[in-house]
Amino acid sequence: LRERLRSAMYQLFPVSKSLKDYTMEDMLADFVGGLTVSIVLVPQAIAYALLADLPPIYGLYCSLVPVLVYALMTTSKHTCIGPFALVSMLVAELLHDALPDNLTTPQYMAAVMTLSFMTGVVQVIMGMLRMGFIVTFLADSVVSGFTTGAAVLIMSSQVKYLLGMRHFPKYPLLALLWEIPMHWRSINPFTILCSVFCIVSMLALKTANQRHFPKLIIPEQLVVVVVMSVASYLFDLSAAPFNMHCLGNLATSLPAFEPPTFPWDITSSLIREGG
């Protein structure tokens, strides 16, 4: 009976098997890795939330819980868990196509929670049926095409933010290239300068990491976020003459727990659109 319980615990919580041979060196390496990932994840998570048309703080929430749960139940050391760009864009696209435009923020959040729950149910069923083998049938060309297409889609979705065009509607890539010159008056030159500064700074820091600081990695994304946050605070970039779009204040605590609600009208709309 004891062996059966131990075997069941190892299957449900594989991390318990790894802890038997866990050393201080492993703990130090995991601490450095966790600290590095956390530093990089802060600006990334905020950006992913904005891609999904969610308040920025929800990107940090989504980056916290999945990692803690997966650390206990993981069977792979190399799987990326949490929000990322393509999924965030798919969430926003699906919800905007399936739901009316006059949704309030609480209603939109309820729709996001409903979609997340439905996706989780599907993933649990696929895991129980051991359907991960399907991935082995994907050709390299399919994966490369998917990755390239996703990169182009993500880049094109950020053009209006790089140019400071706040209320610019969403267009397909080719239409976007045509429409931007037609709306050149809404381009903010200060936003373009900040965009160029951020991109150049991150590329320079990345190059410096590779050439001069191979052991002491400087988190270029976090450095740029901190510098721009300080600049926004000191110069009030959201006011004239800059008129740049700023995130504002972020919550500094976890939200109170509330049981999720799954409105049937939203659920049925997501099922129809997803099908």
Short mmCIF file of C-alpha atoms in Angstrom, two decimals:
data_model
loop_
_atom_site.label_atom_id
_atom_site.label_comp_id
_atom_site.label_asym_id
_atom_site.label_seq_id
_atom_site.Cartn_x
_atom_site.Cartn_y
_atom_site.Cartn_z
CA LEU A 1 0.00 0.00 0.00
CA ARG A 2 2.84 2.34 0.85
CA GLU A 3 4.47 1.72 -2.51
CA ARG A 4 1.20 2.36 -4.30
CA LEU A 5 0.74 5.64 -2.47
CA ARG A 6 4.31 6.63 -3.25
CA SER A 7 3.86 5.74 -6.92
CA ALA A 8 0.60 7.73 -7.06
CA MET A 9 2.30 10.73 -5.44
CA TYR A 10 5.16 10.56 -7.94
CA GLN A 11 2.70 10.48 -10.83
CA LEU A 12 0.58 13.37 -9.52
CA PHE A 13 3.49 15.45 -8.21
CA PRO A 14 6.62 14.46 -10.19
CA VAL A 15 8.58 17.19 -8.41
CA SER A 16 8.56 15.05 -5.26
CA LYS A 17 10.72 12.48 -7.03
CA SER A 18 13.24 15.14 -8.02
CA LEU A 19 13.49 16.45 -4.45
CA LYS A 20 15.08 13.20 -3.26
CA ASP A 21 18.38 14.09 -4.92
CA TYR A 22 18.02 17.87 -4.65
CA THR A 23 21.22 19.67 -3.58
CA MET A 24 22.17 23.19 -2.56
CA GLU A 25 23.81 23.67 -5.95
CA ASP A 26 20.50 22.84 -7.61
CA MET A 27 18.73 25.30 -5.31
CA LEU A 28 21.19 28.09 -6.16
CA ALA A 29 20.86 27.41 -9.89
CA ASP A 30 17.04 27.36 -9.63
CA PHE A 31 17.08 30.59 -7.62
CA VAL A 32 19.19 32.40 -10.23
CA GLY A 33 17.02 31.00 -13.03
CA GLY A 34 13.80 31.96 -11.26
CA LEU A 35 15.08 35.45 -10.52
CA THR A 36 16.12 35.95 -14.14
CA VAL A 37 12.80 34.73 -15.50
CA SER A 38 10.87 36.90 -13.02
CA ILE A 39 12.79 40.03 -14.01
CA VAL A 40 12.17 39.45 -17.72
CA LEU A 41 8.57 38.35 -17.18
CA VAL A 42 7.40 41.63 -15.61
CA PRO A 43 7.51 43.78 -18.77
CA GLN A 44 6.53 40.84 -20.96
CA ALA A 45 3.45 40.01 -18.90
CA ILE A 46 2.26 43.63 -19.01
CA ALA A 47 2.63 43.65 -22.80
CA TYR A 48 0.78 40.34 -23.14
CA ALA A 49 -2.14 41.70 -21.13
CA LEU A 50 -2.37 44.71 -23.43
CA LEU A 51 -2.37 42.40 -26.46
CA ALA A 52 -5.42 40.64 -24.98
CA ASP A 53 -7.11 44.02 -24.30
CA LEU A 54 -6.92 43.38 -20.56
CA PRO A 55 -5.76 45.67 -17.74
CA PRO A 56 -1.95 45.38 -17.47
CA ILE A 57 -2.03 43.90 -13.97
CA TYR A 58 -3.80 40.77 -15.23
CA GLY A 59 -0.71 39.85 -17.21
CA LEU A 60 1.20 39.62 -13.93
CA TYR A 61 -1.60 37.61 -12.33
CA CYS A 62 -1.56 35.13 -15.22
CA SER A 63 2.21 34.79 -14.91
CA LEU A 64 2.11 33.94 -11.21
CA VAL A 65 -0.38 31.12 -10.64
CA PRO A 66 0.34 28.80 -13.64
CA VAL A 67 4.06 28.70 -12.84
CA LEU A 68 3.46 27.72 -9.21
CA VAL A 69 1.02 24.96 -10.15
CA TYR A 70 3.12 23.60 -12.99
CA ALA A 71 6.24 23.53 -10.80
CA LEU A 72 4.51 20.93 -8.63
CA MET A 73 2.98 18.86 -11.43
CA THR A 74 5.48 19.26 -14.24
CA THR A 75 6.91 16.39 -16.24
CA SER A 76 9.19 18.62 -18.32
CA LYS A 77 11.87 21.11 -17.35
CA HIS A 78 11.72 22.94 -20.67
CA THR A 79 8.04 23.79 -21.12
CA CYS A 80 7.08 27.47 -21.15
CA ILE A 81 4.05 28.10 -18.93
CA GLY A 82 2.05 31.31 -18.77
CA PRO A 83 0.80 33.93 -21.19
CA PHE A 84 2.56 34.68 -24.44
CA ALA A 85 1.97 36.95 -27.40
CA LEU A 86 0.10 34.76 -29.86
CA VAL A 87 -2.37 33.38 -27.32
CA SER A 88 -3.06 36.90 -26.04
CA MET A 89 -3.85 38.08 -29.56
CA LEU A 90 -6.07 35.06 -30.22
CA VAL A 91 -8.02 35.76 -27.03
CA ALA A 92 -8.67 39.34 -28.07
CA GLU A 93 -9.61 38.40 -31.64
CA LEU A 94 -12.00 35.64 -30.57
CA LEU A 95 -13.74 37.76 -27.96
CA HIS A 96 -14.14 40.75 -30.28
CA ASP A 97 -15.60 38.52 -32.99
CA ALA A 98 -17.91 36.58 -30.67
CA LEU A 99 -19.17 39.33 -28.37
CA PRO A 100 -20.84 42.73 -28.88
CA ASP A 101 -18.72 45.88 -28.85
CA ASN A 102 -20.54 47.57 -25.94
CA LEU A 103 -19.26 45.21 -23.24
CA THR A 104 -18.22 46.72 -19.92
CA THR A 105 -14.89 45.82 -18.35
CA PRO A 106 -16.44 43.34 -15.84
CA GLN A 107 -18.35 41.65 -18.67
CA TYR A 108 -15.19 41.40 -20.77
CA MET A 109 -13.32 39.94 -17.79
CA ALA A 110 -16.10 37.38 -17.30
CA ALA A 111 -15.75 36.43 -20.96
CA VAL A 112 -11.98 36.02 -20.59
CA MET A 113 -12.45 33.82 -17.51
CA THR A 114 -15.05 31.73 -19.32
CA LEU A 115 -12.76 31.25 -22.32
CA SER A 116 -9.83 30.35 -20.06
CA PHE A 117 -11.92 27.78 -18.21
CA MET A 118 -13.16 26.21 -21.45
CA THR A 119 -9.61 26.03 -22.78
CA GLY A 120 -8.42 24.43 -19.53
CA VAL A 121 -11.13 21.77 -19.71
CA VAL A 122 -10.10 20.88 -23.26
CA GLN A 123 -6.43 20.70 -22.25
CA VAL A 124 -7.20 18.45 -19.27
CA ILE A 125 -9.20 16.09 -21.49
CA MET A 126 -6.38 15.99 -24.05
CA GLY A 127 -3.89 15.30 -21.27
CA MET A 128 -5.97 12.44 -19.86
CA LEU A 129 -6.24 10.92 -23.34
CA ARG A 130 -2.46 11.28 -23.87
CA MET A 131 -2.97 13.23 -27.08
CA GLY A 132 0.43 14.92 -26.97
CA PHE A 133 1.62 12.45 -29.62
CA ILE A 134 -0.24 14.51 -32.22
CA VAL A 135 2.59 17.05 -32.13
CA THR A 136 4.98 14.47 -33.59
CA PHE A 137 3.03 14.54 -36.85
CA LEU A 138 3.64 18.28 -37.39
CA ALA A 139 6.27 18.83 -40.06
CA ASP A 140 9.12 21.27 -39.51
CA SER A 141 7.82 23.43 -42.34
CA VAL A 142 4.45 23.74 -40.59
CA VAL A 143 6.08 24.83 -37.33
CA SER A 144 8.39 27.27 -39.14
CA GLY A 145 5.49 28.76 -41.09
CA PHE A 146 3.41 29.09 -37.95
CA THR A 147 6.25 30.79 -36.07
CA THR A 148 6.99 33.21 -38.92
CA GLY A 149 3.33 34.05 -39.45
CA ALA A 150 2.83 34.64 -35.73
CA ALA A 151 5.86 36.96 -35.61
CA VAL A 152 4.59 39.02 -38.58
CA LEU A 153 1.10 39.18 -37.06
CA ILE A 154 2.42 40.34 -33.69
CA MET A 155 4.72 42.93 -35.23
CA SER A 156 1.95 44.36 -37.43
CA SER A 157 -0.40 44.62 -34.45
CA GLN A 158 2.11 46.83 -32.63
CA VAL A 159 2.77 49.32 -35.43
CA LYS A 160 0.06 51.72 -34.29
CA TYR A 161 1.51 51.76 -30.77
CA LEU A 162 5.02 52.40 -32.09
CA LEU A 163 3.64 55.38 -34.00
CA GLY A 164 1.46 56.67 -31.18
CA MET A 165 -1.81 56.25 -33.09
CA ARG A 166 -4.15 55.67 -30.15
CA HIS A 167 -7.52 55.19 -31.81
CA PHE A 168 -6.32 53.57 -35.01
CA PRO A 169 -8.63 50.63 -35.94
CA LYS A 170 -7.41 47.11 -36.56
CA TYR A 171 -6.55 46.23 -40.17
CA PRO A 172 -4.99 43.22 -41.92
CA LEU A 173 -1.30 43.63 -42.69
CA LEU A 174 -1.60 44.85 -46.29
CA ALA A 175 -4.48 47.18 -45.45
CA LEU A 176 -2.48 48.48 -42.50
CA LEU A 177 0.40 49.52 -44.75
CA TRP A 178 -2.07 51.44 -46.90
CA GLU A 179 -4.04 53.06 -44.09
CA ILE A 180 -1.13 54.40 -42.02
CA PRO A 181 -0.05 57.03 -44.59
CA MET A 182 -3.69 58.03 -44.93
CA HIS A 183 -3.80 58.85 -41.18
CA TRP A 184 -0.37 60.42 -40.86
CA ARG A 185 -1.75 63.40 -38.91
CA SER A 186 -2.46 61.15 -35.89
CA ILE A 187 1.17 60.01 -35.65
CA ASN A 188 2.91 61.18 -32.47
CA PRO A 189 6.60 62.02 -33.12
CA PHE A 190 7.49 61.79 -29.42
CA THR A 191 6.15 58.23 -29.32
CA ILE A 192 8.26 57.35 -32.37
CA LEU A 193 11.38 58.75 -30.65
CA CYS A 194 10.67 56.72 -27.50
CA SER A 195 9.99 53.60 -29.58
CA VAL A 196 13.28 53.94 -31.46
CA PHE A 197 15.13 54.63 -28.20
CA CYS A 198 13.67 51.53 -26.53
CA ILE A 199 14.41 49.23 -29.48
CA VAL A 200 17.96 50.51 -29.94
CA SER A 201 18.64 50.32 -26.19
CA MET A 202 17.45 46.72 -25.93
CA LEU A 203 19.51 45.68 -28.96
CA ALA A 204 22.59 47.44 -27.55
CA LEU A 205 22.17 45.82 -24.13
CA LYS A 206 21.62 42.42 -25.71
CA THR A 207 24.82 42.80 -27.73
CA ALA A 208 26.69 43.93 -24.62
CA ASN A 209 25.44 40.87 -22.75
CA GLN A 210 26.72 38.54 -25.45
CA ARG A 211 30.12 40.21 -25.91
CA HIS A 212 31.09 41.71 -22.57
CA PHE A 213 28.86 40.25 -19.82
CA PRO A 214 28.31 36.56 -20.68
CA LYS A 215 28.10 35.57 -17.01
CA LEU A 216 26.34 38.69 -15.66
CA ILE A 217 23.29 39.07 -17.87
CA ILE A 218 21.71 42.54 -17.85
CA PRO A 219 17.90 42.28 -18.25
CA GLU A 220 17.52 44.69 -21.14
CA GLN A 221 13.72 44.66 -21.11
CA LEU A 222 13.50 45.53 -17.43
CA VAL A 223 16.16 48.25 -17.76
CA VAL A 224 14.21 49.93 -20.56
CA VAL A 225 10.94 49.68 -18.61
CA VAL A 226 12.52 51.25 -15.51
CA VAL A 227 14.18 54.06 -17.49
CA MET A 228 10.98 54.91 -19.36
CA SER A 229 8.92 54.71 -16.17
CA VAL A 230 11.22 57.20 -14.47
CA ALA A 231 11.12 59.45 -17.55
CA SER A 232 7.32 59.28 -17.63
CA TYR A 233 7.14 60.24 -13.96
CA LEU A 234 9.66 63.10 -14.20
CA PHE A 235 8.46 64.66 -17.45
CA ASP A 236 4.76 63.69 -17.32
CA LEU A 237 4.81 62.19 -20.80
CA SER A 238 1.03 61.77 -20.87
CA ALA A 239 0.51 65.56 -20.77
CA ALA A 240 1.18 68.21 -23.40
CA PRO A 241 3.33 68.65 -25.40
CA PHE A 242 4.15 64.91 -25.43
CA ASN A 243 0.59 63.51 -25.27
CA MET A 244 1.88 59.94 -25.05
CA HIS A 245 -0.32 57.08 -23.93
CA CYS A 246 0.87 55.81 -20.51
CA LEU A 247 -0.35 52.85 -18.48
CA GLY A 248 -0.82 54.75 -15.26
CA ASN A 249 -0.73 53.15 -11.82
CA LEU A 250 -0.72 49.36 -11.40
CA ALA A 251 -2.22 47.48 -8.48
CA THR A 252 0.32 46.47 -5.86
CA SER A 253 -1.60 43.59 -4.28
CA LEU A 254 -3.43 40.45 -5.31
CA PRO A 255 -7.18 40.77 -5.91
CA ALA A 256 -9.69 39.31 -3.49
CA PHE A 257 -10.80 35.82 -4.44
CA GLU A 258 -14.16 35.65 -6.14
CA PRO A 259 -15.82 32.53 -7.58
CA PRO A 260 -15.85 32.77 -11.37
CA THR A 261 -19.13 33.24 -13.19
CA PHE A 262 -19.86 31.68 -16.56
CA PRO A 263 -22.79 33.54 -18.16
CA TRP A 264 -24.57 31.24 -20.58
CA ASP A 265 -24.95 33.91 -23.27
CA ILE A 266 -21.19 34.48 -23.32
CA THR A 267 -20.43 30.74 -23.15
CA SER A 268 -22.75 29.93 -26.04
CA SER A 269 -21.28 32.75 -28.16
CA LEU A 270 -17.74 31.47 -27.55
CA ILE A 271 -18.73 27.91 -28.41
CA ARG A 272 -20.33 29.04 -31.68
CA GLU A 273 -17.39 31.24 -32.63
CA GLY A 274 -14.79 28.65 -31.63
CA GLY A 275 -16.57 25.93 -33.52
#
